PDB file of C-alpha atoms in Angstrom:
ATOM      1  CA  UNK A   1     201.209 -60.769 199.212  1.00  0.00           C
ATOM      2  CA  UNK A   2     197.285 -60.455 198.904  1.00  0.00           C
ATOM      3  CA  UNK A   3     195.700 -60.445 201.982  1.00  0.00           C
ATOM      4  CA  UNK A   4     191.284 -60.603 201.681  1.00  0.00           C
ATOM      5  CA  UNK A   5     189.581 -59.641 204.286  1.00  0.00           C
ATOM      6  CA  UNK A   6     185.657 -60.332 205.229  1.00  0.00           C
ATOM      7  CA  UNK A   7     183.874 -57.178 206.367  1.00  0.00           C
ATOM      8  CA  UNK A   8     181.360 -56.242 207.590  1.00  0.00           C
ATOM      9  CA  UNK A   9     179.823 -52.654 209.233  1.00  0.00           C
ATOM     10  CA  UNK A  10     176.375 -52.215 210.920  1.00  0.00           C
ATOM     11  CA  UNK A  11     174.363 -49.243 212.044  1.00  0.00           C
ATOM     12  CA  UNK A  12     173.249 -49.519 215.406  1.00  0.00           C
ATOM     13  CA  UNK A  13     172.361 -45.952 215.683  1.00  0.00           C
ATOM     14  CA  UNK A  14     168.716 -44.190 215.923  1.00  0.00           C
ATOM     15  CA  UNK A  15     169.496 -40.677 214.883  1.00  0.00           C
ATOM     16  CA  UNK A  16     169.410 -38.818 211.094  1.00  0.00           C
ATOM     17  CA  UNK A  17     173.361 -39.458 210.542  1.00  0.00           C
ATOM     18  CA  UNK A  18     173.692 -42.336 208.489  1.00  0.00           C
ATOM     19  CA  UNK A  19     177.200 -43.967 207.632  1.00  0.00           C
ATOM     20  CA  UNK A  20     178.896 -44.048 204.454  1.00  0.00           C
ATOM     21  CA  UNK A  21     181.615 -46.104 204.326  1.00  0.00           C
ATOM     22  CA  UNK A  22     183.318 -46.084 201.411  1.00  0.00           C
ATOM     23  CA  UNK A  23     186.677 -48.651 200.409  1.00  0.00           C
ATOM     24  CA  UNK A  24     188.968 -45.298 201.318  1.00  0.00           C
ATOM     25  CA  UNK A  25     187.350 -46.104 204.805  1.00  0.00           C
ATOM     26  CA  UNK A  26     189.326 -48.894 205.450  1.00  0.00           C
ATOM     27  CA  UNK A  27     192.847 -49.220 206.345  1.00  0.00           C
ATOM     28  CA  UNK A  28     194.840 -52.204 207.128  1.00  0.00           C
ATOM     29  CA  UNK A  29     198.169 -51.058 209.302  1.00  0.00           C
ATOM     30  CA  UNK A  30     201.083 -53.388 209.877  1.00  0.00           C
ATOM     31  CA  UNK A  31     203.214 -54.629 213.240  1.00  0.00           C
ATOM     32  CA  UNK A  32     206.336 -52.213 210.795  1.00  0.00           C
ATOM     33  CA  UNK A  33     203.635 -49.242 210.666  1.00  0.00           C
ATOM     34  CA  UNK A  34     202.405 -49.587 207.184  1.00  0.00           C
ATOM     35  CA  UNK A  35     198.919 -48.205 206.581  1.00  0.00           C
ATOM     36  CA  UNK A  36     197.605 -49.284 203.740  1.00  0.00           C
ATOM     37  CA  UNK A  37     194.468 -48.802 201.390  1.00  0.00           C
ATOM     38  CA  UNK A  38     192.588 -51.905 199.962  1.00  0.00           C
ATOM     39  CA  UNK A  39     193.889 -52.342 196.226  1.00  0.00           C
ATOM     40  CA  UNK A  40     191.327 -51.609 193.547  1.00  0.00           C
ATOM     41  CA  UNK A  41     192.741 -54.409 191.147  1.00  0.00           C
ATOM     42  CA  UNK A  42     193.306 -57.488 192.470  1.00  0.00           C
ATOM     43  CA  UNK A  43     194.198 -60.759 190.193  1.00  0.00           C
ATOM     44  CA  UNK A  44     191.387 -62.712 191.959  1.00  0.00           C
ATOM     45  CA  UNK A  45     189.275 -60.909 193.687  1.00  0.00           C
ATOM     46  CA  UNK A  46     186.966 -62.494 196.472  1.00  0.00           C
ATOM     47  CA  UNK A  47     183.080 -61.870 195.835  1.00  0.00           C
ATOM     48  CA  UNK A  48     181.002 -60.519 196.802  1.00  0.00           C
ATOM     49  CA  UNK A  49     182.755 -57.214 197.416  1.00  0.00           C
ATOM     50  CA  UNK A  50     182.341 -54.483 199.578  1.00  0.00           C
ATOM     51  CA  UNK A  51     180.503 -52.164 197.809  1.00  0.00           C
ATOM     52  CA  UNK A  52     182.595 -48.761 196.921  1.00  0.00           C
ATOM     53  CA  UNK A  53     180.515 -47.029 198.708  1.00  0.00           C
ATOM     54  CA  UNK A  54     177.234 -47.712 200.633  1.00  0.00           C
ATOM     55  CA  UNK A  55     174.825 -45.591 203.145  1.00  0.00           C
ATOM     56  CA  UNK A  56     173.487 -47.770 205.890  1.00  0.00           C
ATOM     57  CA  UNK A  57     170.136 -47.648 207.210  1.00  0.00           C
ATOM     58  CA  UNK A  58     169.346 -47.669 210.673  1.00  0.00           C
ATOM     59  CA  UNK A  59     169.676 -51.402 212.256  1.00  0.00           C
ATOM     60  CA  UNK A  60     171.196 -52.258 209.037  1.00  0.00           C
ATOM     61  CA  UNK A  61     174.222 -54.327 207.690  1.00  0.00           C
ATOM     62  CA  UNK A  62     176.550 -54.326 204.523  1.00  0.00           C
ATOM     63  CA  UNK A  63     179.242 -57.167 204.741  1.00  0.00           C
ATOM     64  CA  UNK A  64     181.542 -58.044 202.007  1.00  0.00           C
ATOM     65  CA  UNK A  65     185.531 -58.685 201.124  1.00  0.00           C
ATOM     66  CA  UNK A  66     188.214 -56.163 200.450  1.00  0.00           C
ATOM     67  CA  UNK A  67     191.538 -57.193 199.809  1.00  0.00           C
ATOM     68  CA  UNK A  68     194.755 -55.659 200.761  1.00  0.00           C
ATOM     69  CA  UNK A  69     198.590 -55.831 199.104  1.00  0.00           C
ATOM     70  CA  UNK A  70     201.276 -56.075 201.370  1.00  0.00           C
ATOM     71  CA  UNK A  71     205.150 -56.892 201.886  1.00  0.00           C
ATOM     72  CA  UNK A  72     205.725 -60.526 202.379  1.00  0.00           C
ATOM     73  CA  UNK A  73     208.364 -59.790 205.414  1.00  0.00           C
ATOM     74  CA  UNK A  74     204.586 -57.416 206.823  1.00  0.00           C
ATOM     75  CA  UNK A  75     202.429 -59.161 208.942  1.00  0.00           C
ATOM     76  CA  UNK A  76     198.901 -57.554 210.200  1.00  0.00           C
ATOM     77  CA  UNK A  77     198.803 -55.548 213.255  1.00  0.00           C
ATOM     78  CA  UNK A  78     195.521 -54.253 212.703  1.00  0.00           C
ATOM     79  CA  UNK A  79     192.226 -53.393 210.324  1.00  0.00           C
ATOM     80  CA  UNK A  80     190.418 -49.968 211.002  1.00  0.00           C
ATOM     81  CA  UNK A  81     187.264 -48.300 209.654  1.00  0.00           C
ATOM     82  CA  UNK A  82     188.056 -44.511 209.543  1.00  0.00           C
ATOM     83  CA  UNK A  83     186.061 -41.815 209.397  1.00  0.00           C
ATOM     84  CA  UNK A  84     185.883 -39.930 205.917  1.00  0.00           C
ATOM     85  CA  UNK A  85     186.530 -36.195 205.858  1.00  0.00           C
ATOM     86  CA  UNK A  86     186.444 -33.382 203.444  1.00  0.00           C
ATOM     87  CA  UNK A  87     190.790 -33.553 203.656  1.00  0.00           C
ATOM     88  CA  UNK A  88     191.970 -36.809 204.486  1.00  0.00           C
ATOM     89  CA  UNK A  89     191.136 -39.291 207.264  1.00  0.00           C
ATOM     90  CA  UNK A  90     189.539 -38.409 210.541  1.00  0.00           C
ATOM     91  CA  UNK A  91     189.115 -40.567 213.976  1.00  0.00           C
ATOM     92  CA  UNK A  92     189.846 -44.367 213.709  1.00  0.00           C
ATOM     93  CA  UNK A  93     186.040 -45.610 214.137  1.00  0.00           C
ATOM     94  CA  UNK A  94     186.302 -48.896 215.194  1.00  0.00           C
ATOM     95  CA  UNK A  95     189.901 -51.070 215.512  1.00  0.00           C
ATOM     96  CA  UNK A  96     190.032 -55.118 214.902  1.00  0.00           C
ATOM     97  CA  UNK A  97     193.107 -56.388 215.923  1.00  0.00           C
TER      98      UNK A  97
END
């Protein structure tokens, strides 16, 4: 089952360190603990799209859709925006549940 999702990350901070989310950023994770990845093919995807990857400026926005695949018998716990590292994941950013 395709699931798209509307998203949408601002910068609210003042400093040098700007975020760069990219679509390996994003996780969707399931009520049966599923985390998954948004899918890079999709047979219809929604537009506009998150872009791949995008650095926000300060007291900026990007907003767009990413769409995830999951088992019908799945249902959505929650979405997360996780930090990208050098060798995997880091932190959970922000949660929407």
């Amino acid at each position: 089952m395709w699931v798209p999702t509307d998203v949408k990350i601002c910068n609210a901070t003042t400093g040098d360190s700007l975020p760069t989310p990219s679509w390996s950023s994003w996780q969707l994770k399931t009520t049966d603990d599923y985390q998954l990845q948004p899918a890079d093919i999709t047979p219809e995807p929604r537009q506009p799209a998150l872009p791949y990857s995008a650095t926000i400026l300060p007291n900026d926005c990007v907003r767009g859709w990413l769409t995830f695949e999951i088992d019908k018998g799945s249902r959505i716990k929650e979405i997360r925006l996780i930090e990208d590292q050098l060798f995997g994941p880091g932190p959970a950013i922000a949660i929407w549940g």
